[in-house]
mmCIF file of C-alpha atoms and ligand atoms in Angstrom:
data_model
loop_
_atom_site.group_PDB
_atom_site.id
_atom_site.type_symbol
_atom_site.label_atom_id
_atom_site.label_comp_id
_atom_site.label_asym_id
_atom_site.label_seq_id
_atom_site.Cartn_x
_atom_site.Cartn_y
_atom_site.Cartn_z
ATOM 1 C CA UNK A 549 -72.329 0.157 174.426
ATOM 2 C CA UNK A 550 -68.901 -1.029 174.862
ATOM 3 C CA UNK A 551 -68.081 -5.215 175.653
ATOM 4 C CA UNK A 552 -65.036 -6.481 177.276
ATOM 5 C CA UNK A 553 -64.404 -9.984 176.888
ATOM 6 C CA UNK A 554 -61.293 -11.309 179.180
ATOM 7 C CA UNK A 555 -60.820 -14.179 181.590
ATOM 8 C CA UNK A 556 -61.167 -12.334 184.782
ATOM 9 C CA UNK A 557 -64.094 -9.806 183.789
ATOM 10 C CA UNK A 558 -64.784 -9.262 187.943
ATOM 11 C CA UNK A 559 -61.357 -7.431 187.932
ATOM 12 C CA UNK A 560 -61.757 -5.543 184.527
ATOM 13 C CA UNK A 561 -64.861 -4.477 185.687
ATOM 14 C CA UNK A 562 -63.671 -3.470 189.111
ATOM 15 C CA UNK A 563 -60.651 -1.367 187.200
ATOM 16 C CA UNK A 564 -63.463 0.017 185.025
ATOM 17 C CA UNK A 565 -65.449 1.226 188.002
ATOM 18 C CA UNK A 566 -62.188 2.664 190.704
ATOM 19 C CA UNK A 567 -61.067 4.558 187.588
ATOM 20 C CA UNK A 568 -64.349 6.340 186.937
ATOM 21 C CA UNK A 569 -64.854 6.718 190.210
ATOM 22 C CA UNK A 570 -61.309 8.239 190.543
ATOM 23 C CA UNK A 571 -61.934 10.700 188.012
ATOM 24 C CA UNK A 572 -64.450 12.552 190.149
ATOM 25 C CA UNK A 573 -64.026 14.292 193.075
ATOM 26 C CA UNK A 574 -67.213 12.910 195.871
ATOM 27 C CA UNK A 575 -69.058 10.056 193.884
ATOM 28 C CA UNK A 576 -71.737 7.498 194.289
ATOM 29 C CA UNK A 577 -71.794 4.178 193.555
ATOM 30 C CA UNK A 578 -74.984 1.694 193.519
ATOM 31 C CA UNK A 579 -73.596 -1.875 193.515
ATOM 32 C CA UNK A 580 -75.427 -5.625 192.744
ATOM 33 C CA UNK A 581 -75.553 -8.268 194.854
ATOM 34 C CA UNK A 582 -76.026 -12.163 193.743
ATOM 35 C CA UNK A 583 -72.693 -14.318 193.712
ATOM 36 C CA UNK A 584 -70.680 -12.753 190.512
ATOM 37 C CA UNK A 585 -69.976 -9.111 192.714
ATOM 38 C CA UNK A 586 -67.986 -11.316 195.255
ATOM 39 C CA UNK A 587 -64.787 -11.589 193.719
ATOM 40 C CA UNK A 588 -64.929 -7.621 191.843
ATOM 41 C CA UNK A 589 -65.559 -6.481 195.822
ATOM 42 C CA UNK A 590 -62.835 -9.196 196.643
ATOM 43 C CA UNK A 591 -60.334 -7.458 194.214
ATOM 44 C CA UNK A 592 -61.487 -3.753 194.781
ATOM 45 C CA UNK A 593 -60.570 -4.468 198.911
ATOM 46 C CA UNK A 594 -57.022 -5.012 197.914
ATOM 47 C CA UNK A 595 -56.476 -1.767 195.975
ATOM 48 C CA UNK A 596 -54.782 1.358 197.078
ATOM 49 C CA UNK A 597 -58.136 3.033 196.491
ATOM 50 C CA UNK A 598 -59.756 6.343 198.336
ATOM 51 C CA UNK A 599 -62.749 5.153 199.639
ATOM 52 C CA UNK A 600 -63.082 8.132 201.912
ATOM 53 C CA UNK A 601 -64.837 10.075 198.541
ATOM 54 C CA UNK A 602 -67.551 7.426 198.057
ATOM 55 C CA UNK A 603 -71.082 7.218 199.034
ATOM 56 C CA UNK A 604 -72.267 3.416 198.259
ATOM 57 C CA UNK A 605 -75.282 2.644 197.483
ATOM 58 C CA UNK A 606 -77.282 -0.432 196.060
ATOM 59 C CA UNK A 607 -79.227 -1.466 193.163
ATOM 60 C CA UNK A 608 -81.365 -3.713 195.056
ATOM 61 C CA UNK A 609 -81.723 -6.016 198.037
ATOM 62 C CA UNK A 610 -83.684 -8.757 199.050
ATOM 63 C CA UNK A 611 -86.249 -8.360 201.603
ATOM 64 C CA UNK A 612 -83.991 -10.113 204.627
ATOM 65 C CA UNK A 613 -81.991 -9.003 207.648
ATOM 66 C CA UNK A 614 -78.797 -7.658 207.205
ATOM 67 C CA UNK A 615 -76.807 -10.699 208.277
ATOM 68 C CA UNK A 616 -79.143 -12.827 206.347
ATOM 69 C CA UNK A 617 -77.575 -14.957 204.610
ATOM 70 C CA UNK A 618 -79.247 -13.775 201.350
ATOM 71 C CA UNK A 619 -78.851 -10.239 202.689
ATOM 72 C CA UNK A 620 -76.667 -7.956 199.552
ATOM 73 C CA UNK A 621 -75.487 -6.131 202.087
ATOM 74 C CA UNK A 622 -74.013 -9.088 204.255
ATOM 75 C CA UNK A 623 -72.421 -10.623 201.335
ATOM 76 C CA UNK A 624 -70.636 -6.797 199.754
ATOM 77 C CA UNK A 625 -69.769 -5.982 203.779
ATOM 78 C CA UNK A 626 -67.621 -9.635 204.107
ATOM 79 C CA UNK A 627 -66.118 -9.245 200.269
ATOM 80 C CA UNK A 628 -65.388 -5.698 200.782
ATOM 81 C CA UNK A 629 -67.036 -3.464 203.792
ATOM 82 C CA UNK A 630 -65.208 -5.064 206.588
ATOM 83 C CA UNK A 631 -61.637 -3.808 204.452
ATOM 84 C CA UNK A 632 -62.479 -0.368 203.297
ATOM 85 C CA UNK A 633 -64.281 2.784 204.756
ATOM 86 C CA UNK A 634 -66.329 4.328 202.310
ATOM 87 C CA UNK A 635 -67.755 8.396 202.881
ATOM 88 C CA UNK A 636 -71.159 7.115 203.510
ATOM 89 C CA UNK A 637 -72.876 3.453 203.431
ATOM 90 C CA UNK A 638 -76.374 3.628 202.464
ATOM 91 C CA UNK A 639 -78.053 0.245 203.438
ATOM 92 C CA UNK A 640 -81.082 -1.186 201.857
ATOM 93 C CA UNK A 641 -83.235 -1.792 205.407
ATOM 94 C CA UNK A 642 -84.220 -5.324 204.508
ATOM 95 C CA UNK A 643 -85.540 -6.120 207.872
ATOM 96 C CA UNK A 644 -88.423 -3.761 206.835
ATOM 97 C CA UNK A 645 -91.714 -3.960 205.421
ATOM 98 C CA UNK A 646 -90.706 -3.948 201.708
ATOM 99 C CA UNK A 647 -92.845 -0.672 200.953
ATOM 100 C CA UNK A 648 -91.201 1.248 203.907
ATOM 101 C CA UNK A 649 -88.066 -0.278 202.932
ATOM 102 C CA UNK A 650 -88.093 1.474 199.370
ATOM 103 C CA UNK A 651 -89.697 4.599 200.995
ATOM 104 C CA UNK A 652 -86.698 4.977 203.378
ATOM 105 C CA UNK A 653 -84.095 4.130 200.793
ATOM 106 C CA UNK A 654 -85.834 6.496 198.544
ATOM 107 C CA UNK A 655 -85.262 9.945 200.699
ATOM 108 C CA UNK A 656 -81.678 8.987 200.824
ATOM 109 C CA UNK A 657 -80.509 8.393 196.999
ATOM 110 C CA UNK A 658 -78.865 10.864 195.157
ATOM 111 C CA UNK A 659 -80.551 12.323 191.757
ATOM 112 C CA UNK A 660 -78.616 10.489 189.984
ATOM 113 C CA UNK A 661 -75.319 7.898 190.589
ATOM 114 C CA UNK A 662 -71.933 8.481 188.663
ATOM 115 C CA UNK A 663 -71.813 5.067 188.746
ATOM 116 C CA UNK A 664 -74.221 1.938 188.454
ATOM 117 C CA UNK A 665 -73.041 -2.004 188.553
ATOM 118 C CA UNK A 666 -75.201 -4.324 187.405
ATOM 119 C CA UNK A 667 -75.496 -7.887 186.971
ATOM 120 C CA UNK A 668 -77.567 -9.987 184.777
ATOM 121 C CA UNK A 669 -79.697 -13.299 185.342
ATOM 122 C CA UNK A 670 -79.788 -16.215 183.266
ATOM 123 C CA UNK A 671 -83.356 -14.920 182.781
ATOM 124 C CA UNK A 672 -82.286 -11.850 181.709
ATOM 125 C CA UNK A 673 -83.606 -9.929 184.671
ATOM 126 C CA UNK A 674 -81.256 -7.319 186.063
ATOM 127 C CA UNK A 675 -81.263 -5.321 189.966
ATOM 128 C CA UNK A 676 -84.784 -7.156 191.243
ATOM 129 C CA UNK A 677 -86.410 -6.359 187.764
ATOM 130 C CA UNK A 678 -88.126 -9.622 186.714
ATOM 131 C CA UNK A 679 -89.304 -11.046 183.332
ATOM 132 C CA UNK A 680 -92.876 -10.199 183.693
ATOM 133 C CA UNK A 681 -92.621 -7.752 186.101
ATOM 134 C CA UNK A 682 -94.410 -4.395 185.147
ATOM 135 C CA UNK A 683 -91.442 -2.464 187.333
ATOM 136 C CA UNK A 684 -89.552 -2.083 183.746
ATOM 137 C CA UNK A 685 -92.158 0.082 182.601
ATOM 138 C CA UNK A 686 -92.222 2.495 185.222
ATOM 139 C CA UNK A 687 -90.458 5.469 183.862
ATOM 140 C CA UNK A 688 -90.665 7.845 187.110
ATOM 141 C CA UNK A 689 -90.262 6.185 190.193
ATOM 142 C CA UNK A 690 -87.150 5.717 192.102
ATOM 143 C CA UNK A 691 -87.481 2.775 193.938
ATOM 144 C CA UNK A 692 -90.154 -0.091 194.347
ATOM 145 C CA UNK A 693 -90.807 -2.893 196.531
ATOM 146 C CA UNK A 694 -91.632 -5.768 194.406
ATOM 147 C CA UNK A 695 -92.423 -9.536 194.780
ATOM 148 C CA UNK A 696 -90.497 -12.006 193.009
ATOM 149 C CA UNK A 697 -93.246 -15.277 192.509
ATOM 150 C CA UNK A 698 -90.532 -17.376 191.167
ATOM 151 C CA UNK A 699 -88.177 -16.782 193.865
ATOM 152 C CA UNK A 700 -91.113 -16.242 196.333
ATOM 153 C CA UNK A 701 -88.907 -13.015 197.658
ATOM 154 C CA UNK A 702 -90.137 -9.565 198.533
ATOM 155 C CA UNK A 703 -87.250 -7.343 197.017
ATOM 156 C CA UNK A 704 -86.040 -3.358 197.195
ATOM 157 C CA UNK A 705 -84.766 -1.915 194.146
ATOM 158 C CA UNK A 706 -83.957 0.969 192.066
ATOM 159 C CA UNK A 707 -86.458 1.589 189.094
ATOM 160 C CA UNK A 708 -84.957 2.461 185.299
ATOM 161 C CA UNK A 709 -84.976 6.279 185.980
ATOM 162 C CA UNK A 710 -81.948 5.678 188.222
ATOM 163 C CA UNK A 711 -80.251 2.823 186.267
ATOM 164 C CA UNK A 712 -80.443 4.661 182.857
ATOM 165 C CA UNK A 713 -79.612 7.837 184.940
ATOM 166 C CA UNK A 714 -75.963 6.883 185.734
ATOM 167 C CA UNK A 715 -73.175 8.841 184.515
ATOM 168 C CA UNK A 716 -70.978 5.597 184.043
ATOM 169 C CA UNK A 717 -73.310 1.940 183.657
ATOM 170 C CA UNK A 718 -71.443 -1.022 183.977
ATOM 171 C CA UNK A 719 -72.581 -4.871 183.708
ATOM 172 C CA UNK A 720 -70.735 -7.794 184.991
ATOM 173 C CA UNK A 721 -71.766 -11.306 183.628
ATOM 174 C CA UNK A 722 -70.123 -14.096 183.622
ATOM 175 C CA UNK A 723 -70.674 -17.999 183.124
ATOM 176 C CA UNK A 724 -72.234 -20.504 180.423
ATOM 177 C CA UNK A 725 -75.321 -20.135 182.159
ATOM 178 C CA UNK A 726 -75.378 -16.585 180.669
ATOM 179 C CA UNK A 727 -74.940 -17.285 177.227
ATOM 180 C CA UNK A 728 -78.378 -17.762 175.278
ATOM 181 C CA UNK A 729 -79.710 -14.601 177.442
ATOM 182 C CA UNK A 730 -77.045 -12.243 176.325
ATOM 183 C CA UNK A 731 -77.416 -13.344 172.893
ATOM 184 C CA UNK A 732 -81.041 -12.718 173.150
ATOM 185 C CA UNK A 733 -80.174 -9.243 174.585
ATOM 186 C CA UNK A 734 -78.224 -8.597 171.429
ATOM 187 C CA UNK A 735 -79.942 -10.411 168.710
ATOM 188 C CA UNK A 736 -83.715 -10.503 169.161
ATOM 189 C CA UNK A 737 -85.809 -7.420 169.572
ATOM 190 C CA UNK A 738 -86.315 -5.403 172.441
ATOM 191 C CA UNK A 739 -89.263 -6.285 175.148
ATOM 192 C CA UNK A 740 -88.492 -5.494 178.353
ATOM 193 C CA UNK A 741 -91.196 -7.516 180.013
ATOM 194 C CA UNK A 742 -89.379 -10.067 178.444
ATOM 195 C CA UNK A 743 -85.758 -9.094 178.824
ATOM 196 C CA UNK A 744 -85.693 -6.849 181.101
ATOM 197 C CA UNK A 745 -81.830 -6.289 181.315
ATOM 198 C CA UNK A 746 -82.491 -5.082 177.529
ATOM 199 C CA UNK A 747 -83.221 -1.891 179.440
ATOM 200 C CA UNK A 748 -79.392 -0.756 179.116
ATOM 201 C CA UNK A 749 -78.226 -3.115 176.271
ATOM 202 C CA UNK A 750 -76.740 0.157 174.180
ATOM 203 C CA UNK A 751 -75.978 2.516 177.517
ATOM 204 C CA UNK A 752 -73.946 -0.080 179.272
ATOM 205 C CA UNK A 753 -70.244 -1.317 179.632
ATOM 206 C CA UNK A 754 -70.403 -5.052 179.340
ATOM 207 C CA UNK A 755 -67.470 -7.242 181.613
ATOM 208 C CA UNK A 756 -68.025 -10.440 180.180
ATOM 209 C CA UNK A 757 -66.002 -14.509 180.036
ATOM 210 C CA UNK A 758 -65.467 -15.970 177.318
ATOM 211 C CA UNK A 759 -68.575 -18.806 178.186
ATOM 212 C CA UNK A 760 -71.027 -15.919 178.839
ATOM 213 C CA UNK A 761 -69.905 -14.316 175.354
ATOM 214 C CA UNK A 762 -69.986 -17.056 173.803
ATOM 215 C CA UNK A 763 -73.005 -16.858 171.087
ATOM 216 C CA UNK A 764 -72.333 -12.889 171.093
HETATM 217 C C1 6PG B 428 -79.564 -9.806 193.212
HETATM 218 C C2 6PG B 428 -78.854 -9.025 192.147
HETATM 219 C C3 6PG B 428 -79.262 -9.556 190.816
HETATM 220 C C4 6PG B 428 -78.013 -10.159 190.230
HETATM 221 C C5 6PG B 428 -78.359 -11.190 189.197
HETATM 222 C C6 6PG B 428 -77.105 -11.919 188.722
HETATM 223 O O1 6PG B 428 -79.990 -9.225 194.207
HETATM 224 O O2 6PG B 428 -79.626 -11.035 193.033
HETATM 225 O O3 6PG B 428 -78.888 -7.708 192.262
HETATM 226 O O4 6PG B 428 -79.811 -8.661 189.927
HETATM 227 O O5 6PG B 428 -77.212 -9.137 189.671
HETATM 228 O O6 6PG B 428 -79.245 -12.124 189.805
HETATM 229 O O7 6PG B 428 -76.565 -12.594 189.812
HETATM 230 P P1 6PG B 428 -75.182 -13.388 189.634
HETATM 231 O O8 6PG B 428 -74.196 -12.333 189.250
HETATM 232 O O9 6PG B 428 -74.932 -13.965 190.984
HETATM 233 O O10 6PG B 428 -75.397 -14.399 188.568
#
């Protein structure tokens, strides 16, 4: 586990991620949506960068149309899609039924990614893996389609086999709101029903702000 504290952690975190990606010859990537990813996509755009070598992927997706306005996909294609070409784009089908979704999305993924972004919820939840949700536990799978009551959203996302299964695992937080979940992440013992973003506390490369590290 390795933290990086700095003012701009969505650009220290998208240096962490072209330079490992760099370093390999064809590579995947499996990327986060939310609001944080915006302004890593943002920076990664404007880089002389090869995209031609990457297959993207992504950790999860909501249950929506592509051009939904809660659509991952929608929000990484403005920020970054509609400025670079990567080898392959492997979408999420949101517009699906959430089961054939994840089976779909399933037969495409790799065996494993050289490189996984997540982010991390004030909850602690990370990709669509929810306090509470049993999805943490499952060990095996790939993918699952999973209902989020608080949000009331059906959601596609990769299980742990394929987060802890990256070659390179990178978080981005950032934001007060963070705070009192990544100190429990770091500080109180590990339940992953509770935290479930606990699940890569020691594997993972941590881009955080000074507000989100603050009780660290
Ligand atoms: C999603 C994301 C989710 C996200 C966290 C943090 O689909 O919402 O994959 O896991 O990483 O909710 O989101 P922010 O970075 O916007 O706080």
């Amino acid at each position: 586990m390795t933290t990086h504290i700095s003012d701009q952690p969505a650009v220290a975190c998208g240096e962490y991620i072209l330079r490992a990606l760099a370093a390999k010859g064809q590579a995947s990537l499996a990327v986060s949506g939310g609001s944080s990813p915006r302004k890593m996509f943002e920076w990664m755009a404007q880089q002389p960068f090869d995209w031609s070598r990457v297959d993207l992927y992504w950790v999860d997706e909501r249950c929506v149309a592509p051009d939904h306005a809660d659509s991952n996909y929608r929000m990484t294609r403005e920020a970054l899609l509609d400025h670079v070409q990567p080898a392959s784009i492997h979408r999420i089908q949101g517009e699906l039924e959430p089961e054939t979704a994840a089976w779909f999305y399933e037969a495409e993924l790799p065996e494993r990614f050289d490189v996984v972004h997540l982010g991390m919820g004030a909850d602690a939840h990370t990709a669509s893996l929810f306090p509470g949700s049993d999805a943490i536990l499952d060990q095996h799978g790939k993918t699952a389609a999973v209902y989020v009551e608080k949000l009331d959203s059906h959601r596609v996302t990769l299980l742990p086999r394929m987060i802890l299964g990256a070659e390179e695992l990178v978080v981005l937080a950032a934001g007060a709101d963070k705070a009192e979940a990544l100190r429990a992440v770091f500080n109180e013992p590990v339940d992953l029903k509770l935290r479930p973003i606990q699940l890569v506390a020691q594997q993972a490369h941590w881009f955080l702000d000074p507000a989100a590290a603050l009780l660290l």
